[in-house]
């Protein structure tokens, strides 16, 4: 005891300010090549056209990658078609499951390497890529591995069969996780795949090809073609593709749907959102503040289901907004590879421009802006966490998806009014409800037109739970038993 007391005396006085010492994650765990080809039929093809991929936090070039042309896409679809016919589709489910289990385990083993690369190429904080993206990606493969030999039980008396070649186009906000959401159910159901990562974040998908080789997946079962929207369009238009799965903007989703109308190809679209996060006056206020922060500042707000519209019951508006502003002051914005960072870099110059434009429109239309004092790095793409109060429903910041760390606060008085305002959007991907009353949660959940309704939490994901939208947020579900269906046909 005496010793403890003495050491107490020697303890230094707490520092005047609570700035954190840097805690950077080591980059050495990732070995990048200078140049990557296209992964087709288990081989690396040299692309005719290339571009540089960069780190959005520093604008430093990371690697040269391929811009796949229509001819390259044709090649990849050919490889997928051949692999489908050449045994993959007729392999027993239990054998397919073994490959998926292997992929899941290798992802777990190499999680640190993938997390660092994800943060480096995409700008998200390492604590998120490490604690959210990687565990969820592995969990998705584990989950669908479990279904591979149980499809007849999942769909009794319906004779589930694979669709064929799946063309999959993914965005840049959760690059490896979206890859997992797409590839795992496709393979579990016996399909083969041509996947196109987003142009700003190709690197974890390219590193994933290494995992496929390690898992000894037969060549051609998964093919990865990098490139921008032109590559995506070539994949959509290819006649050899039987199903398109797309996650991205509503604008491109609509164009794809128009393009595929009447073609007989299966289609699932997971598009934008403008979710309402609804806080009632009987909620646990501090927990709600954490949920609001997680809802909109997680992944810099680059989240299709982000809680970007906060609906607060009028009676608690002032204390809640005060608490929220105080909480924002403690968010650390900066180096994505620092383990203390809460908010990382904006994914690209284009996205930063879009955020700035919408934020300016909010100020012009008359909303009140709040940003906590924070010093943003000089190089790279950054945007401070932002809250808008005094927002009318008609403002663009209350209507359009900003896809950045920007929250719009609105108020309501009654549950009916909350529902009315929450549903007043062309989107319908997610919503959040904060209240002590279970009956109110159920009452709200029945009336909210959103694919996912979180209660007293936000942005929680689980591979067993289906995810997808209403209205302009798209159609089809990913995750859970529902997520198998788009990759199956059920003919007699
Ligand atoms: P985008 O929809 O253009 O890109 C998503 C993917 O589609 C990328 O892989 C892209 O290369 C591909 N693509 C682009 N044009 C295509 C075409 N004509 N045919 C086939 N594939 C095509 O999204 P973008 O431009 O990166 O972001 C714009 C906005 O879209 C964001 O500000 C955000 O509001 C929203 N968005 C929503 C996402 C979501 O998770 N629902 C993800 C990314 C963006
Ligand atoms: Mg675009």
Short mmCIF file of C-alpha atoms and ligand atoms in Angstrom, two decimals:
data_model
loop_
_atom_site.label_atom_id
_atom_site.label_comp_id
_atom_site.label_asym_id
_atom_site.label_seq_id
_atom_site.Cartn_x
_atom_site.Cartn_y
_atom_site.Cartn_z
CA UNK A 1 0.00 0.00 0.00
CA UNK A 2 2.76 2.40 1.06
CA UNK A 3 4.48 1.90 -2.26
CA UNK A 4 1.35 2.60 -4.18
CA UNK A 5 0.86 5.85 -2.29
CA UNK A 6 4.39 6.97 -3.09
CA UNK A 7 4.01 6.26 -6.77
CA UNK A 8 0.79 8.28 -6.64
CA UNK A 9 2.74 11.27 -5.44
CA UNK A 10 5.18 10.95 -8.30
CA UNK A 11 2.47 10.71 -10.94
CA UNK A 12 2.77 13.65 -13.36
CA UNK A 13 0.06 16.26 -13.37
CA UNK A 14 -2.44 15.73 -16.21
CA UNK A 15 -1.42 17.70 -19.29
CA UNK A 16 -3.19 20.97 -19.87
CA UNK A 17 -4.56 19.79 -23.19
CA UNK A 18 -5.47 16.24 -24.11
CA UNK A 19 -3.91 15.94 -27.53
CA UNK A 20 -2.90 12.41 -28.33
CA UNK A 21 0.60 11.34 -29.25
CA UNK A 22 0.74 9.88 -32.76
CA UNK A 23 0.03 6.13 -32.91
CA UNK A 24 0.59 5.20 -36.54
CA UNK A 25 -0.04 1.66 -37.73
CA UNK A 26 2.96 0.28 -39.60
CA UNK A 27 2.75 0.29 -43.37
CA UNK A 28 5.40 -2.42 -43.61
CA UNK A 29 2.84 -5.22 -43.38
CA UNK A 30 1.73 -4.37 -46.92
CA UNK A 31 4.00 -5.06 -49.84
CA UNK A 32 2.66 -3.19 -52.84
CA UNK A 33 3.67 -3.92 -56.37
CA UNK A 34 4.37 -0.96 -58.66
CA UNK A 35 1.94 -2.27 -61.19
CA UNK A 36 -1.08 -4.58 -61.24
CA UNK A 37 -2.68 -6.34 -64.18
CA UNK A 38 -6.19 -7.74 -64.56
CA UNK A 39 -6.93 -11.02 -62.83
CA UNK A 40 -8.50 -13.26 -65.45
CA UNK A 41 -8.64 -17.05 -65.49
CA UNK A 42 -6.26 -17.22 -62.54
CA UNK A 43 -3.55 -15.26 -64.40
CA UNK A 44 -2.42 -11.65 -64.40
CA UNK A 45 -3.13 -10.07 -67.78
CA UNK A 46 -1.17 -7.04 -68.88
CA UNK A 47 -3.73 -4.28 -69.52
CA UNK A 48 -3.51 -2.10 -72.61
CA UNK A 49 -4.54 0.99 -70.66
CA UNK A 50 -3.58 1.95 -67.11
CA UNK A 51 -4.00 4.66 -64.48
CA UNK A 52 -2.49 5.59 -61.09
CA UNK A 53 -4.26 4.85 -57.85
CA UNK A 54 -3.42 7.17 -54.97
CA UNK A 55 -3.78 7.61 -51.24
CA UNK A 56 -6.49 10.22 -50.65
CA UNK A 57 -4.86 11.23 -47.35
CA UNK A 58 -1.60 12.31 -48.96
CA UNK A 59 -2.24 12.28 -52.73
CA UNK A 60 0.80 10.02 -52.96
CA UNK A 61 0.71 7.56 -55.90
CA UNK A 62 0.47 3.96 -54.71
CA UNK A 63 0.44 1.79 -57.83
CA UNK A 64 -0.40 1.63 -61.52
CA UNK A 65 -3.51 -0.42 -62.25
CA UNK A 66 -5.37 -1.51 -65.37
CA UNK A 67 -8.22 0.33 -67.04
CA UNK A 68 -9.94 -2.70 -68.54
CA UNK A 69 -11.39 -2.27 -72.01
CA UNK A 70 -14.45 -3.98 -73.49
CA UNK A 71 -12.08 -6.59 -74.97
CA UNK A 72 -10.58 -7.28 -71.53
CA UNK A 73 -14.07 -7.61 -70.05
CA UNK A 74 -14.96 -10.03 -72.83
CA UNK A 75 -11.93 -12.09 -71.95
CA UNK A 76 -12.89 -12.13 -68.26
CA UNK A 77 -16.49 -13.13 -68.99
CA UNK A 78 -15.16 -15.90 -71.24
CA UNK A 79 -12.97 -17.19 -68.40
CA UNK A 80 -15.90 -17.08 -65.98
CA UNK A 81 -18.17 -18.86 -68.45
CA UNK A 82 -15.58 -21.59 -69.03
CA UNK A 83 -15.05 -22.10 -65.28
CA UNK A 84 -18.82 -22.31 -64.77
CA UNK A 85 -19.18 -25.03 -67.41
CA UNK A 86 -15.95 -26.73 -66.49
CA UNK A 87 -17.01 -28.10 -63.12
CA UNK A 88 -17.67 -25.23 -60.71
CA UNK A 89 -21.43 -25.20 -61.18
CA UNK A 90 -21.71 -28.96 -60.76
CA UNK A 91 -19.38 -29.22 -57.77
CA UNK A 92 -21.19 -30.51 -54.67
CA UNK A 93 -22.11 -27.67 -52.32
CA UNK A 94 -19.95 -29.15 -49.58
CA UNK A 95 -16.91 -28.80 -51.87
CA UNK A 96 -17.70 -25.18 -52.74
CA UNK A 97 -18.07 -24.52 -49.03
CA UNK A 98 -14.51 -25.67 -48.41
CA UNK A 99 -13.17 -22.95 -50.70
CA UNK A 100 -15.31 -20.30 -49.01
CA UNK A 101 -14.20 -21.41 -45.55
CA UNK A 102 -10.59 -21.24 -46.73
CA UNK A 103 -11.02 -17.73 -48.10
CA UNK A 104 -12.62 -16.63 -44.83
CA UNK A 105 -9.79 -18.06 -42.76
CA UNK A 106 -7.08 -16.55 -44.95
CA UNK A 107 -8.78 -13.15 -44.69
CA UNK A 108 -8.69 -13.49 -40.92
CA UNK A 109 -5.03 -14.48 -40.96
CA UNK A 110 -4.09 -11.59 -43.22
CA UNK A 111 -6.53 -9.12 -41.66
CA UNK A 112 -3.89 -6.60 -40.57
CA UNK A 113 -2.36 -6.41 -44.03
CA UNK A 114 -5.76 -5.92 -45.65
CA UNK A 115 -6.83 -3.33 -43.06
CA UNK A 116 -3.73 -1.22 -43.63
CA UNK A 117 -4.14 -1.38 -47.39
CA UNK A 118 -7.84 -0.50 -47.17
CA UNK A 119 -7.06 2.60 -45.10
CA UNK A 120 -4.13 3.55 -47.33
CA UNK A 121 -6.07 3.38 -50.59
CA UNK A 122 -9.47 4.54 -49.37
CA UNK A 123 -8.75 6.98 -46.51
CA UNK A 124 -10.89 5.32 -43.82
CA UNK A 125 -9.54 5.21 -40.24
CA UNK A 126 -7.53 2.10 -39.46
CA UNK A 127 -9.65 1.41 -36.41
CA UNK A 128 -12.66 1.01 -38.70
CA UNK A 129 -10.98 -1.09 -41.38
CA UNK A 130 -9.42 -3.22 -38.62
CA UNK A 131 -12.50 -3.57 -36.38
CA UNK A 132 -15.36 -3.37 -38.87
CA UNK A 133 -14.47 -3.96 -42.54
CA UNK A 134 -12.14 -6.93 -42.12
CA UNK A 135 -14.06 -8.90 -39.46
CA UNK A 136 -17.30 -8.39 -41.40
CA UNK A 137 -15.74 -9.41 -44.72
CA UNK A 138 -14.43 -12.65 -43.19
CA UNK A 139 -17.76 -13.23 -41.42
CA UNK A 140 -19.59 -12.90 -44.73
CA UNK A 141 -17.50 -15.67 -46.31
CA UNK A 142 -17.94 -17.87 -43.23
CA UNK A 143 -21.69 -17.30 -43.27
CA UNK A 144 -22.24 -18.12 -46.94
CA UNK A 145 -19.86 -21.08 -46.73
CA UNK A 146 -22.45 -22.51 -44.35
CA UNK A 147 -25.25 -22.19 -46.91
CA UNK A 148 -23.39 -23.73 -49.88
CA UNK A 149 -24.49 -27.30 -49.14
CA UNK A 150 -27.92 -26.39 -47.73
CA UNK A 151 -29.56 -24.61 -50.64
CA UNK A 152 -32.28 -27.26 -50.98
CA UNK A 153 -33.19 -26.68 -47.35
CA UNK A 154 -33.14 -22.91 -47.78
CA UNK A 155 -35.60 -23.22 -50.69
CA UNK A 156 -37.48 -26.49 -50.20
CA UNK A 157 -39.20 -27.96 -53.29
CA UNK A 158 -37.94 -25.16 -55.53
CA UNK A 159 -34.86 -26.83 -57.08
CA UNK A 160 -32.36 -23.99 -56.63
CA UNK A 161 -29.75 -23.81 -59.41
CA UNK A 162 -26.92 -21.36 -60.11
CA UNK A 163 -27.64 -18.51 -62.49
CA UNK A 164 -24.33 -18.57 -64.37
CA UNK A 165 -21.86 -15.70 -64.67
CA UNK A 166 -22.40 -12.81 -62.25
CA UNK A 167 -21.12 -9.36 -63.20
CA UNK A 168 -20.55 -7.39 -60.01
CA UNK A 169 -19.82 -3.68 -59.75
CA UNK A 170 -18.89 -2.23 -56.38
CA UNK A 171 -18.22 1.22 -54.88
CA UNK A 172 -15.32 2.75 -52.97
CA UNK A 173 -16.75 3.23 -49.50
CA UNK A 174 -16.30 -0.37 -48.26
CA UNK A 175 -14.13 -1.88 -51.00
CA UNK A 176 -13.28 -5.28 -49.51
CA UNK A 177 -16.53 -5.64 -47.59
CA UNK A 178 -18.61 -4.98 -50.73
CA UNK A 179 -16.45 -7.50 -52.57
CA UNK A 180 -17.30 -10.03 -49.85
CA UNK A 181 -21.02 -9.18 -50.01
CA UNK A 182 -20.93 -9.85 -53.73
CA UNK A 183 -18.57 -12.80 -54.13
CA UNK A 184 -19.53 -14.95 -51.12
CA UNK A 185 -23.21 -15.60 -52.00
CA UNK A 186 -22.42 -15.89 -55.73
CA UNK A 187 -19.90 -18.68 -55.15
CA UNK A 188 -21.99 -20.37 -52.46
CA UNK A 189 -24.76 -20.75 -55.05
CA UNK A 190 -22.41 -22.16 -57.70
CA UNK A 191 -21.96 -19.11 -59.93
CA UNK A 192 -18.75 -17.69 -61.32
CA UNK A 193 -17.87 -14.02 -61.10
CA UNK A 194 -16.43 -11.03 -62.91
CA UNK A 195 -16.04 -8.24 -60.37
CA UNK A 196 -15.15 -4.62 -61.00
CA UNK A 197 -13.87 -2.62 -58.02
CA UNK A 198 -14.35 1.16 -57.90
CA UNK A 199 -11.69 3.14 -59.73
CA UNK A 200 -10.40 4.93 -56.61
CA UNK A 201 -10.05 1.81 -54.44
CA UNK A 202 -8.85 -1.19 -56.48
CA UNK A 203 -6.00 -2.36 -54.23
CA UNK A 204 -7.67 -4.64 -51.68
CA UNK A 205 -9.54 -6.40 -54.50
CA UNK A 206 -6.22 -6.96 -56.25
CA UNK A 207 -4.63 -8.26 -53.04
CA UNK A 208 -7.66 -10.53 -52.67
CA UNK A 209 -6.56 -12.31 -55.89
CA UNK A 210 -3.60 -13.52 -53.84
CA UNK A 211 -6.06 -15.00 -51.34
CA UNK A 212 -7.88 -16.78 -54.16
CA UNK A 213 -4.61 -18.37 -55.25
CA UNK A 214 -3.74 -19.33 -51.69
CA UNK A 215 -7.17 -20.94 -51.35
CA UNK A 216 -6.54 -22.76 -54.66
CA UNK A 217 -9.84 -21.64 -56.05
CA UNK A 218 -10.11 -23.06 -59.59
CA UNK A 219 -8.98 -20.52 -62.24
CA UNK A 220 -11.75 -18.39 -63.73
CA UNK A 221 -14.23 -18.80 -60.88
CA UNK A 222 -13.45 -15.25 -59.75
CA UNK A 223 -12.06 -12.66 -62.16
CA UNK A 224 -11.20 -9.09 -61.17
CA UNK A 225 -11.14 -6.34 -63.77
CA UNK A 226 -10.20 -2.83 -62.65
CA UNK A 227 -11.22 0.39 -64.35
CA UNK A 228 -13.75 3.20 -64.18
CA UNK A 229 -17.40 3.45 -65.27
CA UNK A 230 -16.54 2.50 -68.84
CA UNK A 231 -15.35 -0.91 -67.64
CA UNK A 232 -18.53 -1.23 -65.57
CA UNK A 233 -20.67 -0.36 -68.58
CA UNK A 234 -18.87 -2.97 -70.71
CA UNK A 235 -19.65 -5.58 -68.07
CA UNK A 236 -23.32 -4.58 -67.93
CA UNK A 237 -23.60 -4.76 -71.71
CA UNK A 238 -21.87 -8.10 -72.13
CA UNK A 239 -24.22 -10.80 -73.42
CA UNK A 240 -22.37 -13.55 -71.58
CA UNK A 241 -23.32 -12.17 -68.18
CA UNK A 242 -26.45 -13.68 -66.59
CA UNK A 243 -26.79 -11.45 -63.57
CA UNK A 244 -25.68 -7.96 -62.60
CA UNK A 245 -25.22 -6.91 -58.98
CA UNK A 246 -24.53 -3.22 -58.54
CA UNK A 247 -23.83 -1.03 -55.52
CA UNK A 248 -23.32 2.67 -56.16
CA UNK A 249 -25.12 5.85 -57.11
CA UNK A 250 -28.82 5.98 -57.89
CA UNK A 251 -28.00 7.72 -61.17
CA UNK A 252 -25.85 4.85 -62.49
CA UNK A 253 -28.24 2.28 -61.00
CA UNK A 254 -31.11 3.73 -63.00
CA UNK A 255 -29.01 3.73 -66.19
CA UNK A 256 -28.14 0.06 -65.65
CA UNK A 257 -31.79 -0.83 -65.09
CA UNK A 258 -32.75 0.93 -68.33
CA UNK A 259 -29.96 -0.85 -70.18
CA UNK A 260 -31.03 -4.28 -68.93
CA UNK A 261 -34.78 -3.84 -69.39
CA UNK A 262 -36.10 -6.75 -71.43
CA UNK A 263 -32.75 -8.56 -71.54
CA UNK A 264 -33.81 -11.28 -69.10
CA UNK A 265 -30.70 -10.71 -67.02
CA UNK A 266 -31.21 -10.77 -63.28
CA UNK A 267 -30.47 -7.50 -61.52
CA UNK A 268 -30.02 -6.25 -57.96
CA UNK A 269 -29.36 -2.60 -57.16
CA UNK A 270 -28.13 -1.22 -53.87
CA UNK A 271 -28.15 2.55 -54.27
CA UNK A 272 -28.14 5.72 -52.24
CA UNK A 273 -29.90 6.77 -49.07
CA UNK A 274 -30.88 9.69 -46.88
CA UNK A 275 -31.70 7.92 -43.66
CA UNK A 276 -33.64 9.44 -40.79
CA UNK A 277 -32.20 8.89 -37.34
CA UNK A 278 -35.18 9.58 -35.05
CA UNK A 279 -34.62 10.54 -31.43
CA UNK A 280 -37.56 10.57 -28.98
CA UNK A 281 -37.50 12.50 -25.72
CA UNK A 282 -37.60 9.33 -23.61
CA UNK A 283 -34.35 7.94 -25.05
CA UNK A 284 -31.05 7.48 -23.23
CA UNK A 285 -29.61 10.78 -24.38
CA UNK A 286 -25.88 10.05 -24.11
CA UNK A 287 -26.24 6.74 -25.94
CA UNK A 288 -28.28 8.48 -28.60
CA UNK A 289 -25.52 11.05 -29.09
CA UNK A 290 -23.02 8.22 -29.61
CA UNK A 291 -25.43 6.62 -32.07
CA UNK A 292 -25.84 9.87 -33.97
CA UNK A 293 -22.06 10.29 -34.22
CA UNK A 294 -21.61 6.69 -35.34
CA UNK A 295 -24.52 7.12 -37.74
CA UNK A 296 -23.05 9.99 -39.72
CA UNK A 297 -19.31 10.34 -39.01
CA UNK A 298 -18.47 6.63 -39.37
CA UNK A 299 -16.37 6.23 -42.53
CA UNK A 300 -16.51 10.03 -43.12
CA UNK A 301 -20.22 9.63 -43.85
CA UNK A 302 -19.39 7.66 -47.01
CA UNK A 303 -22.13 5.22 -46.09
CA UNK A 304 -25.26 4.57 -48.14
CA UNK A 305 -27.26 3.89 -44.95
CA UNK A 306 -25.73 6.81 -42.99
CA UNK A 307 -28.05 8.56 -40.53
CA UNK A 308 -27.71 11.85 -42.38
CA UNK A 309 -31.06 13.35 -41.31
CA UNK A 310 -31.38 13.68 -37.56
CA UNK A 311 -35.01 14.03 -36.44
CA UNK A 312 -35.14 15.22 -32.83
CA UNK A 313 -38.26 15.54 -30.70
CA UNK A 314 -38.66 19.24 -30.04
CA UNK A 315 -38.68 18.95 -26.24
CA UNK A 316 -35.07 17.67 -26.14
CA UNK A 317 -33.72 19.62 -29.10
CA UNK A 318 -31.52 22.02 -27.14
CA UNK A 319 -29.82 19.63 -24.70
CA UNK A 320 -29.27 17.13 -27.50
CA UNK A 321 -27.70 19.59 -29.92
CA UNK A 322 -25.49 20.95 -27.11
CA UNK A 323 -24.26 17.48 -26.23
CA UNK A 324 -23.71 16.64 -29.87
CA UNK A 325 -21.61 19.73 -30.50
CA UNK A 326 -19.51 19.03 -27.41
CA UNK A 327 -18.99 15.45 -28.59
CA UNK A 328 -17.88 16.65 -32.03
CA UNK A 329 -15.07 18.63 -30.43
CA UNK A 330 -13.53 15.36 -29.28
CA UNK A 331 -13.49 13.72 -32.72
CA UNK A 332 -9.97 13.38 -34.08
CA UNK A 333 -9.69 14.06 -37.79
CA UNK A 334 -6.51 13.10 -39.62
CA UNK A 335 -4.12 10.35 -40.71
CA UNK A 336 -6.21 7.25 -41.49
CA UNK A 337 -3.34 5.01 -40.39
CA UNK A 338 -3.24 6.54 -36.91
CA UNK A 339 -5.01 4.27 -34.43
CA UNK A 340 -6.53 7.27 -32.64
CA UNK A 341 -8.17 8.74 -35.73
CA UNK A 342 -11.97 8.91 -35.74
CA UNK A 343 -12.54 10.63 -39.07
CA UNK A 344 -10.18 9.96 -41.97
CA UNK A 345 -9.76 11.37 -45.47
CA UNK A 346 -12.48 12.01 -48.02
CA UNK A 347 -12.16 9.32 -50.67
CA UNK A 348 -11.44 11.49 -53.71
CA UNK A 349 -11.17 15.06 -54.98
CA UNK A 350 -14.46 14.55 -56.84
CA UNK A 351 -16.29 13.47 -53.70
CA UNK A 352 -14.82 16.38 -51.73
CA UNK A 353 -16.08 18.74 -54.40
CA UNK A 354 -19.57 17.25 -54.16
CA UNK A 355 -19.62 17.63 -50.36
CA UNK A 356 -18.43 21.25 -50.56
CA UNK A 357 -21.04 22.12 -53.14
CA UNK A 358 -23.89 20.69 -51.07
CA UNK A 359 -22.63 22.31 -47.86
CA UNK A 360 -22.50 25.68 -49.61
CA UNK A 361 -26.06 25.18 -50.82
CA UNK A 362 -27.10 24.54 -47.19
CA UNK A 363 -25.58 27.83 -46.09
CA UNK A 364 -27.14 29.70 -48.99
CA UNK A 365 -30.56 28.24 -48.32
CA UNK A 366 -30.41 29.48 -44.73
CA UNK A 367 -29.30 26.59 -42.51
CA UNK A 368 -26.94 27.26 -39.61
CA UNK A 369 -23.59 25.50 -39.84
CA UNK A 370 -21.44 24.20 -36.97
CA UNK A 371 -17.96 22.70 -37.32
CA UNK A 372 -15.76 21.98 -34.29
CA UNK A 373 -12.34 23.63 -34.28
CA UNK A 374 -9.93 21.20 -35.94
CA UNK A 375 -6.78 21.52 -38.04
CA UNK A 376 -7.03 19.62 -41.28
CA UNK A 377 -3.87 18.25 -42.94
CA UNK A 378 -2.57 20.34 -45.83
CA UNK A 379 -2.23 17.57 -48.39
CA UNK A 380 -5.00 15.18 -49.27
CA UNK A 381 -8.79 15.51 -49.19
CA UNK A 382 -10.43 16.50 -45.92
CA UNK A 383 -13.70 17.78 -44.60
CA UNK A 384 -14.44 18.69 -40.98
CA UNK A 385 -17.36 17.01 -39.22
CA UNK A 386 -20.33 19.29 -39.82
CA UNK A 387 -23.77 19.80 -38.28
CA UNK A 388 -26.51 21.87 -39.86
CA UNK A 389 -29.34 23.15 -37.67
CA UNK A 390 -32.30 25.26 -38.73
CA UNK A 391 -32.85 22.96 -41.71
CA UNK A 392 -36.11 22.97 -43.67
CA UNK A 393 -37.26 19.77 -45.32
CA UNK A 394 -37.08 21.43 -48.72
CA UNK A 395 -33.36 22.24 -48.49
CA UNK A 396 -31.04 20.24 -50.69
CA UNK A 397 -29.06 19.14 -47.60
CA UNK A 398 -32.25 17.52 -46.29
CA UNK A 399 -33.12 15.89 -49.62
CA UNK A 400 -29.94 14.84 -51.40
CA UNK A 401 -27.36 12.28 -50.42
CA UNK A 402 -24.20 14.16 -49.41
CA UNK A 403 -22.08 11.07 -48.72
CA UNK A 404 -19.83 13.03 -46.39
CA UNK A 405 -19.50 13.90 -42.67
CA UNK A 406 -22.45 16.28 -42.74
CA UNK A 407 -25.54 16.00 -40.56
CA UNK A 408 -28.81 17.89 -41.06
CA UNK A 409 -30.92 18.34 -37.93
CA UNK A 410 -34.70 18.65 -38.11
CA UNK A 411 -37.34 18.46 -35.38
CA UNK A 412 -40.74 16.83 -34.80
CA UNK A 413 -43.39 16.86 -32.09
CA UNK A 414 -45.38 13.62 -32.44
CA UNK A 415 -44.59 10.08 -33.62
CA UNK A 416 -46.89 10.62 -36.63
CA UNK A 417 -44.95 13.69 -37.63
CA UNK A 418 -41.66 11.78 -37.23
CA UNK A 419 -42.89 9.06 -39.60
CA UNK A 420 -44.18 11.60 -42.10
CA UNK A 421 -40.87 13.46 -42.18
CA UNK A 422 -38.72 10.33 -42.17
CA UNK A 423 -40.56 8.93 -45.19
CA UNK A 424 -40.42 12.24 -47.04
CA UNK A 425 -37.53 11.18 -49.26
CA UNK A 426 -37.11 9.37 -52.56
CA UNK A 427 -34.82 6.91 -50.74
CA UNK A 428 -35.55 4.10 -48.29
CA UNK A 429 -32.47 2.21 -47.23
CA UNK A 430 -32.31 2.55 -43.46
CA UNK A 431 -33.62 4.39 -40.41
CA UNK A 432 -32.91 4.61 -36.68
CA UNK A 433 -35.26 4.95 -33.72
CA UNK A 434 -34.14 5.97 -30.24
CA UNK A 435 -36.69 5.45 -27.48
CA UNK A 436 -37.12 3.58 -24.23
CA UNK A 437 -40.43 2.06 -25.32
CA UNK A 438 -40.42 -1.25 -27.15
CA UNK A 439 -43.98 -0.71 -28.36
CA UNK A 440 -42.97 2.56 -29.97
CA UNK A 441 -40.03 0.89 -31.72
CA UNK A 442 -42.41 -1.64 -33.29
CA UNK A 443 -44.98 1.02 -34.14
CA UNK A 444 -42.33 3.08 -35.91
CA UNK A 445 -40.67 0.12 -37.64
CA UNK A 446 -44.00 -0.84 -39.22
CA UNK A 447 -44.43 2.63 -40.69
CA UNK A 448 -40.92 3.55 -41.79
CA UNK A 449 -40.35 2.81 -45.46
CA UNK A 450 -36.78 1.60 -45.07
CA UNK A 451 -35.06 -1.74 -45.64
CA UNK A 452 -33.33 -1.69 -42.25
CA UNK A 453 -34.64 -0.06 -39.07
CA UNK A 454 -32.15 0.08 -36.21
CA UNK A 455 -33.49 0.47 -32.67
CA UNK A 456 -31.28 2.19 -30.09
CA UNK A 457 -28.26 1.58 -32.28
CA UNK A 458 -27.10 2.53 -35.77
CA UNK A 459 -24.87 1.20 -38.57
CA UNK A 460 -24.79 -2.33 -37.19
CA UNK A 461 -24.17 -5.05 -39.71
CA UNK A 462 -24.39 -8.80 -39.58
CA UNK A 463 -24.08 -11.29 -42.43
CA UNK A 464 -27.22 -13.11 -41.29
CA UNK A 465 -29.37 -10.00 -41.67
CA UNK A 466 -30.71 -8.99 -45.09
CA UNK A 467 -29.84 -5.48 -46.26
CA UNK A 468 -31.37 -3.50 -49.11
CA UNK A 469 -33.68 -0.71 -50.10
CA UNK A 470 -37.11 0.64 -50.93
CA UNK A 471 -37.86 3.17 -53.67
CA UNK A 472 -34.78 4.84 -55.17
CA UNK A 473 -32.48 2.98 -52.79
CA UNK A 474 -32.80 -0.03 -55.07
CA UNK A 475 -34.13 -3.57 -54.88
CA UNK A 476 -32.96 -7.03 -53.93
CA UNK A 477 -31.40 -8.02 -50.64
CA UNK A 478 -27.83 -8.85 -49.66
CA UNK A 479 -27.02 -10.87 -46.56
CA UNK A 480 -29.01 -13.58 -44.87
CA UNK A 481 -31.02 -16.25 -46.60
CA UNK A 482 -32.57 -13.53 -48.75
CA UNK A 483 -29.13 -12.77 -50.17
CA UNK A 484 -28.96 -16.21 -51.81
CA UNK A 485 -32.02 -15.72 -53.96
CA UNK A 486 -30.59 -13.25 -56.51
CA UNK A 487 -27.89 -15.82 -57.31
CA UNK A 488 -30.28 -18.68 -57.96
CA UNK A 489 -32.88 -19.66 -60.51
CA UNK A 490 -35.76 -21.85 -59.65
CA UNK A 491 -37.01 -23.58 -62.78
CA UNK A 492 -38.87 -26.85 -62.60
P1 LIG B 1 -20.89 5.54 -59.16
O1 LIG B 1 -22.24 4.96 -59.10
O2 LIG B 1 -20.50 6.30 -60.40
O3 LIG B 1 -19.80 4.38 -58.94
C1 LIG B 1 -20.05 3.13 -58.35
C2 LIG B 1 -19.45 2.03 -59.21
O4 LIG B 1 -20.10 2.03 -60.47
C3 LIG B 1 -17.97 2.22 -59.51
O5 LIG B 1 -17.35 0.96 -59.56
C4 LIG B 1 -17.99 2.85 -60.89
O6 LIG B 1 -16.80 2.64 -61.64
C5 LIG B 1 -19.15 2.13 -61.52
N1 LIG B 1 -19.79 2.83 -62.65
C6 LIG B 1 -19.82 4.18 -62.90
N2 LIG B 1 -20.50 4.41 -64.02
C7 LIG B 1 -20.94 3.22 -64.50
C8 LIG B 1 -21.71 2.82 -65.62
N3 LIG B 1 -22.19 3.70 -66.48
N4 LIG B 1 -21.99 1.51 -65.79
C9 LIG B 1 -21.53 0.60 -64.91
N5 LIG B 1 -20.78 0.92 -63.84
C10 LIG B 1 -20.49 2.21 -63.62
O7 LIG B 1 -20.70 6.46 -57.89
P2 LIG B 1 -19.63 7.65 -57.70
O8 LIG B 1 -19.60 8.50 -58.92
O9 LIG B 1 -18.38 7.04 -57.24
O10 LIG B 1 -20.28 8.45 -56.50
C11 LIG B 1 -21.31 9.41 -56.74
C12 LIG B 1 -22.31 9.38 -55.62
O11 LIG B 1 -22.98 8.14 -55.60
C13 LIG B 1 -21.73 9.53 -54.23
O12 LIG B 1 -21.50 10.87 -53.90
C14 LIG B 1 -22.82 8.90 -53.40
O13 LIG B 1 -23.84 9.83 -53.19
C15 LIG B 1 -23.33 7.79 -54.29
N6 LIG B 1 -22.73 6.48 -53.95
C16 LIG B 1 -23.47 5.58 -53.26
C17 LIG B 1 -22.90 4.38 -52.87
C18 LIG B 1 -23.66 3.37 -52.10
O14 LIG B 1 -23.07 2.63 -51.34
N7 LIG B 1 -24.94 3.22 -52.31
C19 LIG B 1 -21.51 4.07 -53.16
C20 LIG B 1 -20.83 5.05 -53.95
C21 LIG B 1 -21.44 6.22 -54.29
MG1 LIG B 2 -19.98 8.22 -60.94
#
